[in-house]
Short mmCIF file of C-alpha atoms in Angstrom, two decimals:
data_model
loop_
_atom_site.label_atom_id
_atom_site.label_comp_id
_atom_site.label_asym_id
_atom_site.label_seq_id
_atom_site.Cartn_x
_atom_site.Cartn_y
_atom_site.Cartn_z
CA MET J 1 0.00 0.00 0.00
CA PRO J 2 1.42 3.43 -0.86
CA GLN J 3 2.57 5.57 2.01
CA LEU J 4 0.29 8.56 2.48
CA ASP J 5 3.07 10.61 4.04
CA GLN J 6 4.58 10.97 0.56
CA LEU J 7 1.75 13.34 -0.38
CA SER J 8 2.21 16.82 1.03
CA ALA J 9 -0.77 18.32 -0.78
CA CYS J 10 -4.05 17.05 -2.22
CA PRO J 11 -3.59 16.18 -5.94
CA SER J 12 -7.13 17.43 -6.67
CA CYS J 13 -7.25 20.82 -4.91
CA ALA J 14 -3.67 21.38 -3.57
CA GLU J 15 -4.95 21.53 0.05
CA PRO J 16 -1.98 20.94 2.45
CA LEU J 17 -2.14 17.52 4.12
CA GLU J 18 -1.08 16.21 7.49
CA GLU J 19 0.40 12.84 8.31
CA GLY J 20 -2.27 10.18 8.57
CA ASP J 21 -4.91 11.92 6.41
CA ARG J 22 -6.91 9.39 4.35
CA PHE J 23 -9.20 11.93 2.74
CA CYS J 24 -8.71 15.57 1.77
CA GLY J 25 -10.40 17.81 4.32
CA ALA J 26 -11.23 20.43 1.64
CA CYS J 27 -12.59 18.44 -1.32
CA GLY J 28 -12.94 14.89 0.07
CA ALA J 29 -10.54 13.31 -2.45
CA ASP J 30 -9.46 9.72 -1.66
CA LEU J 31 -5.75 10.14 -0.86
CA GLU J 32 -5.04 6.39 -0.87
CA ALA J 33 -6.25 6.14 -4.48
CA ALA J 34 -4.19 9.21 -5.44
CA ALA J 35 -1.05 7.77 -3.83
CA ALA J 36 -1.58 4.45 -5.59
CA ALA J 37 -1.96 6.23 -8.93
CA ALA J 38 1.23 8.23 -8.34
CA ALA J 39 3.17 5.07 -7.43
CA ALA J 40 1.90 3.29 -10.52
CA ALA J 41 2.92 6.23 -12.70
CA GLN J 42 6.46 6.21 -11.26
CA SER J 43 6.88 2.44 -11.77
CA SER J 44 5.54 2.31 -15.35
CA PRO J 45 8.18 2.35 -18.14
CA ALA J 46 8.70 5.45 -20.24
CA PRO J 47 6.70 5.49 -23.50
CA ARG J 48 8.54 4.37 -26.62
CA SER J 49 8.87 6.83 -29.45
CA ASP J 50 8.55 4.13 -32.17
CA VAL J 51 5.10 2.98 -30.99
CA PRO J 52 2.22 4.83 -32.63
CA PRO J 53 -0.13 6.54 -30.18
CA ALA J 54 -3.33 4.76 -29.23
CA PRO J 55 -6.44 6.01 -30.97
CA ARG J 56 -8.23 8.71 -29.07
CA HIS J 57 -11.79 8.18 -27.92
CA ALA J 58 -14.31 10.79 -28.84
CA PRO J 59 -15.21 12.92 -25.81
CA THR J 60 -18.69 12.70 -24.40
CA LEU J 61 -20.79 15.74 -23.65
CA PRO J 62 -22.65 16.06 -20.32
CA ASP J 63 -25.93 15.17 -22.04
CA GLY J 64 -24.50 11.82 -23.19
CA LEU J 65 -24.07 12.75 -26.90
CA ALA J 66 -20.73 12.33 -28.63
CA ALA J 67 -18.92 15.57 -29.31
CA ALA J 68 -18.03 16.47 -32.90
CA PRO J 69 -14.37 15.54 -33.60
CA PRO J 70 -11.99 18.27 -34.72
CA SER J 71 -11.29 18.84 -38.38
CA GLY J 72 -8.54 16.76 -39.98
CA HIS J 73 -7.84 13.24 -38.75
CA GLY J 74 -10.99 11.49 -37.63
CA SER J 75 -13.35 14.03 -39.25
CA PRO J 76 -16.61 12.61 -40.62
CA PRO J 77 -16.95 12.25 -44.42
CA PRO J 78 -18.53 15.18 -46.23
CA PRO J 79 -22.31 14.99 -46.64
CA PRO J 80 -23.63 13.61 -49.96
CA PRO J 81 -24.44 16.19 -52.64
CA ALA J 82 -27.88 17.71 -52.35
CA ALA J 83 -30.61 16.63 -54.79
CA PRO J 84 -31.23 19.00 -57.72
CA PRO J 85 -33.75 21.70 -56.90
CA ALA J 86 -37.36 21.10 -57.88
CA PRO J 87 -38.82 23.23 -60.67
CA PRO J 88 -40.35 26.44 -59.43
CA ALA J 89 -44.04 26.34 -58.62
CA PRO J 90 -46.45 28.55 -60.53
CA PRO J 91 -46.83 31.98 -59.04
CA ALA J 92 -49.57 32.38 -56.47
CA ALA J 93 -51.01 35.21 -54.51
CA ALA J 94 -48.46 36.53 -52.08
CA ALA J 95 -49.17 35.54 -48.49
CA PRO J 96 -49.10 38.25 -45.87
CA PRO J 97 -45.73 38.51 -44.14
CA ALA J 98 -45.45 36.47 -40.91
CA GLN J 99 -45.47 38.36 -37.64
CA VAL J 100 -41.89 38.24 -36.35
CA PRO J 101 -41.76 39.03 -32.62
CA THR J 102 -39.58 41.94 -31.81
CA PRO J 103 -36.59 40.64 -29.82
CA THR J 104 -36.46 42.01 -26.33
CA GLU J 105 -33.60 42.26 -23.92
CA PRO J 106 -33.67 39.78 -21.02
CA ASP J 107 -34.82 41.11 -17.67
CA PHE J 108 -32.10 42.22 -15.32
CA ALA J 109 -31.16 39.29 -13.03
CA LEU J 110 -30.14 39.86 -9.44
CA PRO J 111 -26.98 38.07 -8.27
CA PRO J 112 -27.68 34.73 -6.58
CA ALA J 113 -27.94 34.54 -2.81
CA LEU J 114 -24.89 33.12 -1.04
CA GLY J 115 -24.93 29.32 -1.10
CA HIS J 116 -27.85 29.07 -3.55
CA PRO J 117 -27.50 27.91 -7.17
CA GLU J 118 -27.53 30.67 -9.73
CA THR J 119 -30.24 30.52 -12.41
CA PRO J 120 -28.72 31.99 -15.58
CA VAL J 121 -30.87 34.13 -17.87
CA GLU J 122 -30.89 32.61 -21.34
CA PRO J 123 -30.75 35.06 -24.29
CA THR J 124 -33.66 35.05 -26.72
CA ALA J 125 -32.95 32.72 -29.63
CA PRO J 126 -33.71 33.81 -33.23
CA ALA J 127 -36.90 32.48 -34.78
CA GLY J 128 -36.53 29.03 -36.30
CA THR J 129 -33.62 28.01 -34.08
CA PRO J 130 -34.12 24.52 -32.61
CA ALA J 131 -34.49 24.42 -28.86
CA PRO J 132 -31.29 23.34 -27.05
CA ALA J 133 -31.18 20.06 -25.15
CA PRO J 134 -31.98 20.41 -21.45
CA ALA J 135 -28.89 20.91 -19.33
CA GLY J 136 -28.01 18.64 -16.41
CA PRO J 137 -28.42 19.74 -12.79
CA ASP J 138 -26.18 22.40 -11.36
CA PRO J 139 -23.29 20.71 -9.53
CA ARG J 140 -23.48 23.23 -6.70
CA THR J 141 -25.66 22.41 -3.74
CA VAL J 142 -27.51 24.39 -1.12
CA LEU J 143 -25.64 24.17 2.17
CA ASP J 144 -27.85 26.53 4.14
CA ARG J 145 -31.59 26.40 3.75
CA PRO J 146 -33.39 27.81 6.80
CA GLY J 147 -36.43 25.92 7.97
CA GLN J 148 -39.83 27.38 8.63
CA PRO J 149 -41.10 28.23 12.11
CA GLY J 150 -42.62 25.21 13.80
CA GLN J 151 -40.68 22.84 11.57
CA VAL J 152 -38.41 20.07 12.80
CA VAL J 153 -35.11 20.08 10.95
CA ALA J 154 -33.08 16.91 11.38
CA GLY J 155 -29.40 16.78 10.53
CA GLY J 156 -29.43 19.38 7.80
CA GLU J 157 -32.68 18.16 6.27
CA GLY J 158 -33.20 20.18 3.13
CA ALA J 159 -29.50 21.03 3.07
CA GLY J 160 -26.86 19.53 0.86
CA GLU J 161 -29.42 18.20 -1.62
CA PRO J 162 -28.56 18.55 -5.33
CA ALA J 163 -30.87 20.48 -7.60
CA ALA J 164 -33.77 18.44 -8.94
CA ALA J 165 -32.87 16.69 -12.17
CA GLY J 166 -35.06 17.00 -15.25
CA PRO J 167 -36.68 13.98 -16.88
CA GLU J 168 -33.79 13.62 -19.33
CA SER J 169 -31.02 14.45 -16.86
CA PRO J 170 -28.40 11.69 -16.40
CA GLY J 171 -28.30 12.34 -12.64
CA PRO J 172 -25.99 14.25 -10.28
CA VAL J 173 -22.85 15.70 -11.77
CA CYS J 174 -19.35 15.91 -10.34
CA VAL J 175 -18.62 18.74 -7.91
CA ALA J 176 -15.05 18.94 -9.26
CA CYS J 177 -15.30 18.88 -13.08
CA GLY J 178 -18.99 19.77 -13.35
CA THR J 179 -19.60 17.40 -16.28
CA GLY J 180 -19.10 13.76 -15.31
CA THR J 181 -21.87 11.64 -13.85
CA ILE J 182 -21.44 9.77 -10.57
CA ASP J 183 -21.20 5.98 -10.40
CA SER J 184 -22.69 3.78 -7.69
CA ASP J 185 -19.47 3.96 -5.62
CA GLY J 186 -19.59 7.77 -5.44
CA TYR J 187 -16.82 8.51 -7.96
CA CYS J 188 -16.99 10.73 -11.04
CA GLU J 189 -16.98 8.69 -14.25
CA HIS J 190 -15.18 11.51 -16.06
CA CYS J 191 -12.39 12.70 -13.73
CA GLY J 192 -12.49 10.05 -10.99
CA HIS J 193 -13.06 12.57 -8.18
CA LYS J 194 -14.72 11.08 -5.09
CA GLN J 195 -17.91 12.94 -4.27
CA PRO J 196 -18.71 14.21 -0.77
CA ARG J 197 -21.45 12.37 1.11
CA ASP J 198 -24.63 14.14 2.14
CA ARG J 199 -23.65 13.90 5.82
CA ASP J 200 -20.07 15.10 5.40
CA HIS J 201 -21.21 18.66 6.13
CA MET J 202 -24.68 19.67 7.33
CA GLU J 203 -26.15 23.00 8.38
CA SER J 204 -29.69 23.97 9.43
CA ALA J 205 -31.26 27.07 10.94
CA LEU J 206 -34.61 28.13 12.31
CA ALA J 207 -35.47 31.54 13.72
CA THR J 208 -34.42 30.65 17.29
CA VAL J 209 -31.83 27.85 16.90
CA ALA J 210 -29.15 26.74 14.45
CA ALA J 211 -26.79 23.79 14.11
CA ALA J 212 -23.87 22.64 11.96
CA SER J 213 -21.98 19.36 11.63
CA ASP J 214 -18.84 18.27 9.80
CA ARG J 215 -17.00 15.00 9.18
CA GLY J 216 -13.70 16.48 10.34
CA LEU J 217 -10.27 15.92 8.85
CA ARG J 218 -9.46 12.40 10.07
CA HIS J 219 -12.64 10.33 9.81
CA HIS J 220 -13.93 8.80 6.60
CA ARG J 221 -17.59 9.52 7.47
CA ASN J 222 -19.69 11.67 9.79
CA GLU J 223 -21.19 9.60 12.61
CA ASP J 224 -22.79 12.61 14.35
CA PHE J 225 -26.37 13.75 13.80
CA PHE J 226 -28.65 16.51 15.09
CA ALA J 227 -32.25 17.70 15.15
CA ILE J 228 -33.50 21.20 15.90
CA ALA J 229 -37.11 22.35 16.24
CA GLU J 230 -39.47 25.07 17.37
CA THR J 231 -42.83 24.30 18.99
CA THR J 232 -45.14 25.68 21.68
CA THR J 233 -46.10 24.70 25.19
CA SER J 234 -49.69 23.93 26.19
CA GLU J 235 -50.09 27.62 27.11
CA GLY J 236 -49.06 28.64 23.61
CA THR J 237 -45.67 30.09 24.57
CA PRO J 238 -42.77 29.35 22.20
CA ALA J 239 -40.33 26.54 22.92
CA THR J 240 -37.07 25.70 21.15
CA PHE J 241 -34.89 22.62 21.46
CA ALA J 242 -31.82 21.01 19.93
CA VAL J 243 -30.76 17.34 20.10
CA ILE J 244 -27.22 16.21 19.22
CA CYS J 245 -26.04 12.59 19.05
CA ASP J 246 -22.52 11.22 18.61
CA GLY J 247 -22.14 7.69 17.21
CA VAL J 248 -19.74 5.39 19.08
CA SER J 249 -17.12 4.48 16.46
CA SER J 250 -16.30 1.10 18.01
CA ALA J 251 -19.93 0.02 17.65
CA THR J 252 -21.83 -1.33 14.65
CA ARG J 253 -23.70 1.20 12.50
CA PRO J 254 -22.85 4.24 14.66
CA ASP J 255 -24.05 6.69 12.02
CA GLU J 256 -27.47 5.04 11.94
CA ALA J 257 -27.61 4.96 15.74
CA SER J 258 -27.05 8.72 16.04
CA ALA J 259 -29.64 9.50 13.35
CA ALA J 260 -32.26 7.23 14.92
CA ALA J 261 -31.67 8.63 18.42
CA ALA J 262 -31.85 12.28 17.31
CA ALA J 263 -35.06 11.70 15.37
CA ALA J 264 -36.74 9.81 18.23
CA ALA J 265 -35.81 12.37 20.91
CA SER J 266 -36.95 15.25 18.72
CA ALA J 267 -40.28 13.59 17.94
CA SER J 268 -40.87 12.88 21.64
CA LEU J 269 -40.20 16.47 22.67
CA GLY J 270 -42.33 17.79 19.83
CA GLN J 271 -45.31 15.80 21.10
CA ALA J 272 -44.82 16.16 24.86
CA LEU J 273 -44.42 19.94 25.15
CA PRO J 274 -47.68 20.98 23.42
CA SER J 275 -49.56 18.38 25.47
CA GLY J 276 -48.61 20.15 28.73
CA ARG J 277 -45.90 17.84 30.04
CA HIS J 278 -43.36 19.46 32.35
CA PRO J 279 -40.17 20.34 30.39
CA GLN J 280 -37.89 18.28 32.64
CA GLN J 281 -40.18 15.23 32.41
CA ALA J 282 -40.48 15.74 28.65
CA MET J 283 -36.68 15.78 28.39
CA TYR J 284 -36.36 12.58 30.43
CA ASP J 285 -38.94 10.81 28.27
CA ALA J 286 -37.18 11.99 25.11
CA LEU J 287 -33.90 10.39 26.18
CA VAL J 288 -35.71 7.12 26.92
CA ALA J 289 -37.31 7.27 23.46
CA ALA J 290 -33.88 7.80 21.91
CA SER J 291 -32.56 4.75 23.78
CA ASP J 292 -35.46 2.62 22.55
CA ALA J 293 -34.79 3.69 18.95
CA VAL J 294 -31.15 2.61 19.15
CA ASN J 295 -32.14 -0.68 20.77
CA GLU J 296 -34.43 -1.39 17.84
CA LEU J 297 -31.45 -1.10 15.50
CA ALA J 298 -29.73 -3.90 17.40
CA ALA J 299 -32.71 -6.17 16.76
CA GLN J 300 -32.27 -5.54 13.03
CA THR J 301 -28.50 -6.25 13.09
CA PRO J 302 -27.18 -9.83 12.80
CA VAL J 303 -25.53 -10.91 16.04
CA GLU J 304 -21.73 -10.96 15.72
CA PRO J 305 -19.79 -11.69 18.92
CA SER J 306 -16.82 -9.68 17.68
CA LYS J 307 -18.87 -6.50 17.18
CA ASN J 308 -20.70 -4.22 19.57
CA ALA J 309 -24.35 -3.28 19.17
CA PRO J 310 -25.21 0.11 17.58
CA ALA J 311 -24.53 2.87 20.11
CA CYS J 312 -24.32 6.64 20.49
CA THR J 313 -24.39 9.44 23.07
CA VAL J 314 -27.04 12.17 23.31
CA VAL J 315 -27.33 15.69 24.67
CA SER J 316 -30.28 18.06 24.36
CA ALA J 317 -31.19 21.60 25.39
CA LEU J 318 -34.69 23.08 25.67
CA SER J 319 -35.63 26.74 26.12
CA ALA J 320 -39.23 27.39 27.21
CA ASP J 321 -40.99 29.82 29.59
CA GLY J 322 -37.70 31.43 30.63
CA ILE J 323 -36.24 28.10 31.77
CA LEU J 324 -33.33 26.16 30.25
CA THR J 325 -33.58 22.38 30.54
CA VAL J 326 -30.75 20.06 29.50
CA GLY J 327 -30.59 16.28 29.29
CA TRP J 328 -27.79 13.90 28.40
CA ILE J 329 -26.36 10.38 28.39
CA GLY J 330 -22.66 10.06 27.54
CA ASP J 331 -19.96 12.67 27.08
CA SER J 332 -21.55 15.19 24.71
CA ARG J 333 -21.93 18.53 26.48
CA ALA J 334 -23.94 21.73 26.93
CA TYR J 335 -22.36 25.08 27.92
CA TRP J 336 -23.94 28.35 29.06
CA VAL J 337 -22.24 31.41 27.54
CA PRO J 338 -23.69 34.76 28.75
CA ASP J 339 -23.98 37.63 26.30
CA ASP J 340 -22.13 39.80 28.79
CA ARG J 341 -18.66 38.30 28.57
CA THR J 342 -17.68 39.75 31.93
CA ALA J 343 -20.17 37.32 33.51
CA THR J 344 -19.16 33.76 34.34
CA PRO J 345 -19.87 30.98 31.79
CA ALA J 346 -20.73 27.48 32.96
CA ARG J 347 -20.77 23.87 31.84
CA LEU J 348 -24.29 22.50 32.30
CA THR J 349 -23.57 18.75 31.97
CA GLU J 350 -21.28 16.16 33.60
CA ASP J 351 -19.69 13.49 31.42
CA ASP J 352 -20.49 9.81 31.71
CA SER J 353 -16.80 8.96 31.31
CA TRP J 354 -13.87 7.34 33.07
CA ALA J 355 -12.20 10.70 33.68
CA ALA J 356 -15.34 12.19 35.27
CA GLN J 357 -15.66 9.17 37.55
CA MET J 358 -12.05 9.53 38.71
CA VAL J 359 -12.59 13.22 39.50
CA ALA J 360 -15.91 12.58 41.26
CA ALA J 361 -14.32 9.88 43.41
CA GLY J 362 -11.47 12.20 44.36
CA LEU J 363 -8.85 9.84 42.92
CA MET J 364 -7.48 12.38 40.41
CA ASN J 365 -7.81 16.05 39.74
CA GLU J 366 -9.38 17.11 36.44
CA ALA J 367 -6.08 17.83 34.69
CA GLU J 368 -4.65 14.41 35.61
CA ALA J 369 -7.83 12.53 34.70
CA TYR J 370 -8.24 14.07 31.25
CA ALA J 371 -4.55 13.56 30.48
CA ASP J 372 -4.96 9.81 30.98
CA PRO J 373 -5.41 7.64 27.84
CA ARG J 374 -8.60 6.24 29.38
CA ALA J 375 -10.14 9.69 29.86
CA HIS J 376 -12.69 9.46 27.03
CA ALA J 377 -13.87 5.92 27.73
CA ILE J 378 -17.59 6.45 28.24
CA THR J 379 -19.52 4.83 31.07
CA GLY J 380 -22.98 5.72 29.77
CA TRP J 381 -24.43 5.45 26.27
CA LEU J 382 -27.49 4.51 24.25
CA GLY J 383 -27.44 0.94 22.95
CA ALA J 384 -28.61 -2.59 23.55
CA ASP J 385 -25.33 -3.48 25.30
CA ALA J 386 -25.41 -0.46 27.62
CA TYR J 387 -25.90 -0.78 31.33
CA GLU J 388 -29.27 0.29 32.68
CA ILE J 389 -29.65 3.76 31.20
CA ASP J 390 -29.69 6.68 33.59
CA PRO J 391 -30.90 9.82 31.77
CA HIS J 392 -29.60 13.00 33.40
CA THR J 393 -31.73 16.17 33.38
CA ALA J 394 -31.25 19.60 34.94
CA SER J 395 -33.04 22.96 34.73
CA PHE J 396 -31.63 26.48 35.02
CA LYS J 397 -33.12 29.97 35.08
CA PRO J 398 -30.52 32.42 33.75
CA ASP J 399 -30.75 35.99 35.00
CA GLN J 400 -29.42 37.47 31.75
CA ALA J 401 -29.27 36.87 28.02
CA GLY J 402 -26.87 34.38 26.48
CA VAL J 403 -26.63 31.21 24.41
CA VAL J 404 -26.50 27.50 25.12
CA VAL J 405 -23.82 25.69 23.11
CA VAL J 406 -24.70 22.01 22.66
CA CYS J 407 -21.87 19.96 21.15
CA THR J 408 -20.04 16.67 20.72
CA ASP J 409 -16.50 16.09 21.93
CA GLY J 410 -15.30 16.93 18.42
CA LEU J 411 -15.67 20.56 19.51
CA TRP J 412 -15.10 20.56 23.26
CA ASN J 413 -11.81 18.67 22.87
CA TYR J 414 -10.48 22.03 21.61
CA ALA J 415 -12.35 24.19 24.17
CA GLU J 416 -12.81 22.02 27.23
CA SER J 417 -13.43 24.48 30.03
CA ALA J 418 -16.38 26.86 30.13
CA GLN J 419 -13.99 29.80 29.87
CA GLU J 420 -12.32 28.36 26.76
CA MET J 421 -15.70 27.70 25.15
CA ALA J 422 -16.90 31.22 25.91
CA ALA J 423 -13.74 32.62 24.31
CA ALA J 424 -14.41 30.59 21.15
CA VAL J 425 -18.07 31.65 20.81
CA PRO J 426 -18.54 34.82 18.70
CA ARG J 427 -19.78 37.85 20.62
CA ASP J 428 -22.85 38.22 18.38
CA ALA J 429 -23.97 34.60 18.88
CA LEU J 430 -27.25 35.73 20.48
CA VAL J 431 -28.47 37.28 17.22
CA ARG J 432 -26.47 35.19 14.71
CA PRO J 433 -26.70 31.56 15.86
CA LEU J 434 -26.11 29.98 12.45
CA GLN J 435 -22.94 31.97 11.81
CA SER J 436 -21.81 31.13 15.34
CA ALA J 437 -22.36 27.39 14.76
CA GLN J 438 -20.40 27.64 11.52
CA HIS J 439 -17.61 29.49 13.30
CA LEU J 440 -17.37 26.86 16.04
CA VAL J 441 -17.17 24.03 13.51
CA GLY J 442 -14.35 25.92 11.81
CA TYR J 443 -12.70 26.45 15.18
CA ALA J 444 -12.56 22.68 15.71
CA LEU J 445 -11.28 22.03 12.18
CA ASP J 446 -8.55 24.66 12.62
CA GLY J 447 -7.61 22.93 15.86
CA GLY J 448 -6.98 19.65 14.03
CA GLY J 449 -10.40 18.21 13.23
CA HIS J 450 -9.50 14.82 14.71
CA ASP J 451 -13.15 13.85 15.22
CA ASN J 452 -16.57 14.53 13.78
CA VAL J 453 -17.76 17.89 15.10
CA THR J 454 -21.36 18.94 15.68
CA VAL J 455 -22.66 22.03 17.48
CA ALA J 456 -26.02 23.72 18.03
CA VAL J 457 -26.46 27.28 19.29
CA VAL J 458 -29.67 28.04 21.22
CA PRO J 459 -30.15 31.75 22.03
CA PHE J 460 -31.75 32.72 25.36
CA PRO J 461 -33.99 34.57 25.32
CA ALA J 462 -34.91 33.80 21.73
CA PRO J 463 -34.21 36.66 19.30
CA SER J 464 -37.26 38.46 17.95
CA GLY J 465 -37.97 38.99 14.26
CA GLY J 466 -36.23 35.83 13.09
CA ALA J 467 -32.75 37.31 13.37
CA GLY J 468 -31.29 33.89 13.96
CA SER J 469 -31.94 32.67 10.45
CA ALA J 470 -30.17 35.52 8.69
#
């Protein structure tokens, strides 16, 4: 197998690489395949000058039709001579001239919104010109599509989806070359570029909450998932919540476990709050529902003694009636960051981990415990092979405005203490939660991106006028 440390930059986009990278963090290119191709090119003998070149294949256009070859070698034979013209018909009464529409200039088109595909304005074609073949879908995708109030948005639902293909479209096109179609393995059939998965990067925003998730720079897939939603209590007051789940990589189907848990917890909260259930009880029931959803996955998975059952962690934050309620199982966290940065921030959750147990038992201080290789071994999780689950819930009543940062360890590994997290959160997070979530994902990637990173930002109190979705 080629050594990846021989590549200092991505062969597709020239992004600098670090030792151990299997995929490019910028474009997602498969570095192992690139290294193998480079090794094969170095070991192949030099071409001989006395061997005629292989015949060239005619290029293929994006619509699947063969392109016309250049003039000279390989040009098609000239068309046969035209038949002699027919004798002129006898003169008849002149028909009135046809109404030729006066060509008009196309309407002025505004520039496209950031992150949304541009719709070009086609010039008016002369009369009698055959209509062009329909073009394939735009290779660009929408990475930020805010949801509507009252809508549950799960894991970037409605984000990262390619433009709808027409009836004659060959399917999605390559994000690198913009022409090749994508095979069943996710590679471009024209340039060979590996395409990013839908879950590699996800972003979603509602008026009062936003979240973002990224695969990171070391993992080959994103095993995190999230759900955000807005609803109302039984009294009709607004309520906002975010659920974040982190798949356990050593388990089977961790990506499916996190998605199932986030969806189940979100659905439970969305039903319990309008029915009048107390927020803390609703949070507890939501974590139990998430556990049941992951357990159901185990029943669908063939039993293999060498593999663990599907598993993930969960953390959730709910803002309703001036109260913050958090719930968690595992080592994903929630932080309180006040808008007044002179006030004291706080961590709202306690990890279910080996390090937290050592600190709680007084056997180690926090610095010693988290420096130990066993620090991140979790002692609580969702899954059929977990111990009896013990959902944790807590409620707080802040006396000032601020935001709750809900995240996986892919972020808090780079900002562990409450003070470090507060320093990483932008100062305008209260009114710009989506941009703040994006910033925090970038903060983790700049720090090394060693894990999947997912973060939700929940303003408190909620901004008025939908400022959070700008």
